[in-house]
Coordinates of N, CA and C in Angstrom, one line a residue:
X1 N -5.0 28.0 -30.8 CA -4.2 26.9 -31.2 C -4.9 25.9 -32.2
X2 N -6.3 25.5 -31.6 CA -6.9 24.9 -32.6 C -7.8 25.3 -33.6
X3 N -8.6 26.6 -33.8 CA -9.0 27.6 -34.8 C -10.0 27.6 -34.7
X4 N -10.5 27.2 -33.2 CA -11.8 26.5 -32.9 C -12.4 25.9 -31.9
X5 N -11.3 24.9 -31.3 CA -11.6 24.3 -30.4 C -11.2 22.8 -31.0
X6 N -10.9 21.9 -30.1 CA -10.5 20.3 -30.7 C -11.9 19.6 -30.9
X7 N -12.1 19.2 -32.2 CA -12.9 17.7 -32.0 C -12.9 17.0 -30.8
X8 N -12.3 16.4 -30.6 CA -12.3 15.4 -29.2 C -11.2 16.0 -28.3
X9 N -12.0 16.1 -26.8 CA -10.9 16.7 -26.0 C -11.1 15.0 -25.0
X10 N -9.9 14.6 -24.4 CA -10.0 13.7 -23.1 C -9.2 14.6 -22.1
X11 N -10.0 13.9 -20.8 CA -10.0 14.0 -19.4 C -9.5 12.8 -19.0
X12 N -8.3 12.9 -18.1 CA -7.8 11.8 -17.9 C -7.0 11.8 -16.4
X13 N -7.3 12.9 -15.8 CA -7.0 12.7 -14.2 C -8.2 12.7 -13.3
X14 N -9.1 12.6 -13.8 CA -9.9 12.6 -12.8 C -10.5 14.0 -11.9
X15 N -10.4 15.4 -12.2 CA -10.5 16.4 -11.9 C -11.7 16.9 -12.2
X16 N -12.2 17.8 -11.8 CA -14.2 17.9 -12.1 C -13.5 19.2 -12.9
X17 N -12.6 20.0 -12.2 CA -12.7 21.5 -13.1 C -12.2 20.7 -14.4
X18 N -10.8 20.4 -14.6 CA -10.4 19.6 -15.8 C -10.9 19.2 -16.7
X19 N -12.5 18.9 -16.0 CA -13.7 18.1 -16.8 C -14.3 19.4 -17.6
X20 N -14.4 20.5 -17.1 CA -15.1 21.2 -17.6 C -14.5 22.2 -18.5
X21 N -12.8 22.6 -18.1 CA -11.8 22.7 -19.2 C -12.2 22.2 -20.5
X22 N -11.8 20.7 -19.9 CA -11.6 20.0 -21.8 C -13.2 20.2 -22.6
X23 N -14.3 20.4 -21.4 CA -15.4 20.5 -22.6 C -15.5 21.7 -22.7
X24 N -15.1 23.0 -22.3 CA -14.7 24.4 -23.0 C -13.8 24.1 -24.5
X25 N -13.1 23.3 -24.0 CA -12.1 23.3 -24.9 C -12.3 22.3 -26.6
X26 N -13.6 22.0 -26.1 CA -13.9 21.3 -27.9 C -14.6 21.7 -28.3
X27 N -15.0 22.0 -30.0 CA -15.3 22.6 -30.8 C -16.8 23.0 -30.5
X28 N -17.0 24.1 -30.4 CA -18.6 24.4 -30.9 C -19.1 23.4 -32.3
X29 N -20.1 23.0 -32.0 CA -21.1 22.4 -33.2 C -20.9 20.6 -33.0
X30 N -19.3 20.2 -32.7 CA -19.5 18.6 -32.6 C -18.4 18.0 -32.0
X31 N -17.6 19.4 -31.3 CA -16.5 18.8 -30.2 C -17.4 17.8 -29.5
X32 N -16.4 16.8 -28.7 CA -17.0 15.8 -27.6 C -16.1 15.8 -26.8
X33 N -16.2 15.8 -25.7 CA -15.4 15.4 -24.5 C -15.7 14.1 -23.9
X34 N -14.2 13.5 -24.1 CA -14.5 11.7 -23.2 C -13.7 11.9 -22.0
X35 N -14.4 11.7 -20.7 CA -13.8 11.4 -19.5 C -13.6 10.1 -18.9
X36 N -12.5 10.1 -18.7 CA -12.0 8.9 -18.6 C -11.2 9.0 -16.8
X37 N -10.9 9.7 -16.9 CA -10.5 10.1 -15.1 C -11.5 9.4 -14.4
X38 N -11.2 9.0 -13.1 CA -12.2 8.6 -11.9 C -11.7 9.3 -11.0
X39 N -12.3 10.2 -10.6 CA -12.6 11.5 -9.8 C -12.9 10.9 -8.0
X40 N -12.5 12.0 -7.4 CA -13.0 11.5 -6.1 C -14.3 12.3 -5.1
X41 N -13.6 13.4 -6.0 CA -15.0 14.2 -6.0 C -16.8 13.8 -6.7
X42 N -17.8 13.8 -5.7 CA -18.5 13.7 -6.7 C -19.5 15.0 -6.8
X43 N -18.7 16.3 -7.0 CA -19.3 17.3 -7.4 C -19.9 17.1 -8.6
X44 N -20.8 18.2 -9.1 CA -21.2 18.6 -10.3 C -20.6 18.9 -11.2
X45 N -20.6 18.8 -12.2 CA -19.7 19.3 -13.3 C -20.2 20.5 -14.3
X46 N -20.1 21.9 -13.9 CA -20.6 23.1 -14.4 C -20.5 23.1 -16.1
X47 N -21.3 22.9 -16.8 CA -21.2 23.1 -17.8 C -23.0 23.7 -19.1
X48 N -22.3 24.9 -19.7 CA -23.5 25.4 -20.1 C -24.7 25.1 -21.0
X49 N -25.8 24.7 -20.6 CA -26.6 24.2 -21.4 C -27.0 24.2 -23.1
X50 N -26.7 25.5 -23.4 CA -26.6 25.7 -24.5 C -25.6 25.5 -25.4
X51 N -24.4 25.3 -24.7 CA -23.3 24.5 -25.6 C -23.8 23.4 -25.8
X52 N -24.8 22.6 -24.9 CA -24.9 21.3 -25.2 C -26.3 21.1 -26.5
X53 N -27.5 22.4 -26.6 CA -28.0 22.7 -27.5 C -27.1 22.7 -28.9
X54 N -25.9 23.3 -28.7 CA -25.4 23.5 -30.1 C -24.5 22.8 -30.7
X55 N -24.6 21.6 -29.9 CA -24.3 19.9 -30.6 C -22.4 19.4 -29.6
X56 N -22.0 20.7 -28.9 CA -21.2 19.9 -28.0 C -21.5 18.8 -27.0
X57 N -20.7 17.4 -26.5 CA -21.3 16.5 -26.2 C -20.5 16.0 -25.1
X58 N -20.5 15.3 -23.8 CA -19.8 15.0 -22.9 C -20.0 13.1 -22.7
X59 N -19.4 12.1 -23.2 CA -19.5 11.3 -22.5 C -18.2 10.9 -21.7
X60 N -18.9 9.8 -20.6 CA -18.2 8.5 -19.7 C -17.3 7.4 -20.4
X61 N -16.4 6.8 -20.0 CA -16.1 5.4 -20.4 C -14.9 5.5 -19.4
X62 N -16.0 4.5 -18.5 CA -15.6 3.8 -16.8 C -14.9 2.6 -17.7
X63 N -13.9 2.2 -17.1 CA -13.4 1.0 -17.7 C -13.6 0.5 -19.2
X64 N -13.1 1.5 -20.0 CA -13.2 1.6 -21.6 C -14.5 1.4 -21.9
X65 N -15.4 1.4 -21.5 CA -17.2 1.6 -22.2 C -17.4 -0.4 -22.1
X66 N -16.7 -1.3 -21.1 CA -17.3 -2.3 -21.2 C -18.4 -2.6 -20.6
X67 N -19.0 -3.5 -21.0 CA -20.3 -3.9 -20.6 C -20.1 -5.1 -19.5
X68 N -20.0 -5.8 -18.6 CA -19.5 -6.9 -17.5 C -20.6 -7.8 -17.3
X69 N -21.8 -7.6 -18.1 CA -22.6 -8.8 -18.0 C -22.2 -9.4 -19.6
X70 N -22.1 -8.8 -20.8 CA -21.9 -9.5 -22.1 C -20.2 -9.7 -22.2
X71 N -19.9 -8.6 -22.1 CA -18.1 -8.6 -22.8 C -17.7 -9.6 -21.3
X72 N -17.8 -9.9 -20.5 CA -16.7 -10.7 -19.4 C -16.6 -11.8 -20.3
X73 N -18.0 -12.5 -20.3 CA -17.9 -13.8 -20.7 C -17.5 -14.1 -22.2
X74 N -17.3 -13.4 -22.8 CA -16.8 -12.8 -24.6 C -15.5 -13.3 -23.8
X75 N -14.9 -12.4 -23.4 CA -13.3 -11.9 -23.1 C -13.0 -13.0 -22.6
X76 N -13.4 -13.8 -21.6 CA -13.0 -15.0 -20.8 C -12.5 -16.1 -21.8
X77 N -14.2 -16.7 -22.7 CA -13.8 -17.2 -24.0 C -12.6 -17.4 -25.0
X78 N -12.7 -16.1 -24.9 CA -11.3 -15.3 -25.8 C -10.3 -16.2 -25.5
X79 N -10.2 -15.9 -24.2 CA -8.4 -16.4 -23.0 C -8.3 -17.6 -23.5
X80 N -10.1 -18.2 -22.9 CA -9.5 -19.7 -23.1 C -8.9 -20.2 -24.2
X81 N -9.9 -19.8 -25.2 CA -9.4 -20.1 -27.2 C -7.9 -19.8 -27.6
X82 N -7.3 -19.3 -26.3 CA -6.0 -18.5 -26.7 C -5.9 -18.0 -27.7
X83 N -7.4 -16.8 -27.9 CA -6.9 -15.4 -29.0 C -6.6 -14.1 -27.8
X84 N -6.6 -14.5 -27.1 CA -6.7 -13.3 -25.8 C -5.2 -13.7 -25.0
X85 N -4.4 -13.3 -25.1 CA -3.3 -13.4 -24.4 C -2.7 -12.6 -23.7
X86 N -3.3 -12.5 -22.0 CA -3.3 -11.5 -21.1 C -1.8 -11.6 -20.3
X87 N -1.1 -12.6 -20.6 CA 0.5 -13.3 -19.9 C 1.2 -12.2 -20.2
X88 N 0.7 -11.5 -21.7 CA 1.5 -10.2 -22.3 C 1.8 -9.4 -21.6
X89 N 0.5 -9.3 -20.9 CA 0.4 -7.6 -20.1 C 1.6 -7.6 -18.7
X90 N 1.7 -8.7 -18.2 CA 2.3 -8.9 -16.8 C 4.1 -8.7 -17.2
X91 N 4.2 -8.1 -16.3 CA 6.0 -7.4 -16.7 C 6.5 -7.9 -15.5
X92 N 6.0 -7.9 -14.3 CA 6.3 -8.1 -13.1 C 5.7 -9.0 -12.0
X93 N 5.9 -9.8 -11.2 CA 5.3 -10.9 -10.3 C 6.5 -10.4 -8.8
X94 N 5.6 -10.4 -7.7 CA 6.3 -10.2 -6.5 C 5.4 -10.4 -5.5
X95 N 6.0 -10.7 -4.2 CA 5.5 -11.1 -2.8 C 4.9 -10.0 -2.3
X96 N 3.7 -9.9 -1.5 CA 3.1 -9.3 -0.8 C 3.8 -8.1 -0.3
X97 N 5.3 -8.8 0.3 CA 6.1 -7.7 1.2 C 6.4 -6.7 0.0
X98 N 6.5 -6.9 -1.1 CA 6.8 -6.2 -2.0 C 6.4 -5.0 -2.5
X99 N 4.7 -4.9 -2.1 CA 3.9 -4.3 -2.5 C 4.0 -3.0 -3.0
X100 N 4.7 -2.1 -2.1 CA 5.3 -0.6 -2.5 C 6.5 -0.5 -3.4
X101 N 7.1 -1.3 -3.9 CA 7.6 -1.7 -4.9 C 6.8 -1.5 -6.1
X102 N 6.1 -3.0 -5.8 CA 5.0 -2.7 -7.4 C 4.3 -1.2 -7.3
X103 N 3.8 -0.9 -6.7 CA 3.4 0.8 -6.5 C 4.0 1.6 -7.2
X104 N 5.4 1.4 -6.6 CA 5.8 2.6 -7.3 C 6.8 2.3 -8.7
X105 N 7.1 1.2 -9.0 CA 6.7 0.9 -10.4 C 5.9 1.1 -11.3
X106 N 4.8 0.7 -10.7 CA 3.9 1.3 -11.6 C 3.3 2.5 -11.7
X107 N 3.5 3.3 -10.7 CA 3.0 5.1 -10.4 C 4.5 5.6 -11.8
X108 N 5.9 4.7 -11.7 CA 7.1 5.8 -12.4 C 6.9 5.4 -13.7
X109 N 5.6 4.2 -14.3 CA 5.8 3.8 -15.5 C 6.7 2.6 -16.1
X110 N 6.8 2.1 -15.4 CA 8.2 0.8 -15.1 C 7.7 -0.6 -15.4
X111 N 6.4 -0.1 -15.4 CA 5.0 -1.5 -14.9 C 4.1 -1.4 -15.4
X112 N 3.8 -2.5 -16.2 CA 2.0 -2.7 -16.9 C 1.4 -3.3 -16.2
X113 N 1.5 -4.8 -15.6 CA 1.0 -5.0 -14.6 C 1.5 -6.2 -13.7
X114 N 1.2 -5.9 -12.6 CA 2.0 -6.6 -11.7 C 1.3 -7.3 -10.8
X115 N 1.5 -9.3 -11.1 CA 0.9 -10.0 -9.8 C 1.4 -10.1 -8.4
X116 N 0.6 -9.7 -7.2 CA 1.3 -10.0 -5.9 C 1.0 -11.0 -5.4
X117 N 1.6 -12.1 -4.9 CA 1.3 -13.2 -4.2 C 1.5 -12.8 -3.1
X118 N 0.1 -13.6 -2.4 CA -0.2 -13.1 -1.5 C 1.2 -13.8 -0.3
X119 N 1.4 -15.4 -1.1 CA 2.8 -15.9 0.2 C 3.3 -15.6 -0.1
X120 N 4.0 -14.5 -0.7 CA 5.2 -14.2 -1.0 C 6.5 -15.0 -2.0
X121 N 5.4 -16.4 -2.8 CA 6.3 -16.7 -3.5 C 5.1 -17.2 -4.8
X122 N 5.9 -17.3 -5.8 CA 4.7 -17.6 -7.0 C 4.2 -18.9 -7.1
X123 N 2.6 -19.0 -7.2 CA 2.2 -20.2 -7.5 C 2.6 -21.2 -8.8
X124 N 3.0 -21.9 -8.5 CA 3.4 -23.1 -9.7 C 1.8 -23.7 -10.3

C-alpha cells in the first residue's frame, strides 16, 4: 500500500503487539514509530535490532513529550496572561452522581472534557 512502508507510523491504543506492527510497518532507512498508547502491559516490545541499525526509530510521547518541571509553569503563565484558554476545552460540568455519564460521553466521543463536582453542584 505504501511502496515501502510509512514514514511515520502511530500507536495509539496502547497494545505491545500493535507496537511492534506499526514499527514493522515504517519505512526501512527512516520510518519512525511514535507510541502514544499507555499500555497495561509492561512486556517487552520485540523488535529487530538491525532494523534499528538501518535507521528505523521508535520513540515515546507520554503526555505529548511535555516536560512538568519547565512547560507546567510556562502553561500556567500562559492561563493566567489569558493566551491559554482552557474554558474551551470543557463541553460538560456534572455532579459526582453523574460520573458514568461523563464516562460514557466521553468513551462515545460526545466529550472533550468534563468537570465533576464533587457536591454535586458547580462552584460559583
Amino acid at each position: 500500500m505504501t511502496g515501502g512502508g510509512a514514514d511515520y507510523c502511530f500507536e495509539c491504543i496502547g497494545s505491545t503487539p500493535v507496537m511492534a506492527e506499526a514499527f514493522k510497518s515504517s519505512r526501512m532507512g527512516w520510518g519512525k514509530t511514535i507510541v502514544l498508547g499507555v499500555s497495561n502491559d509492561v512486556g517487552p516490545i520485540s523488535i529487530p535490532s538491525h532494523d534499528i541499525l538501518r535507521g528505523r526509530s521508535v520513540v515515546g510521547s507520554l503526555f505529548g513529550g511535555l516536560k512538568p518541571k519547565t512547560d507546567i509553569p510556562v502553561l500556567a503563565q500562559m492561563y493566567l496572561d489569558k493566551e491559554l484558554e482552557l474554558e474551551e476545552f470543557v463541553t460538560h460540568e456534572m455532579g459526582f452522581n453523574e460520573i458514568n455519564t461523563a464516562l460514557e460521553l466521553l468513551t462515545q466521543g460526545k466529550c472533550l472534557r468534563c468537570i465533576i463536582w464533587m457536591n454535586g453542584a458547580r462552584e460559583k
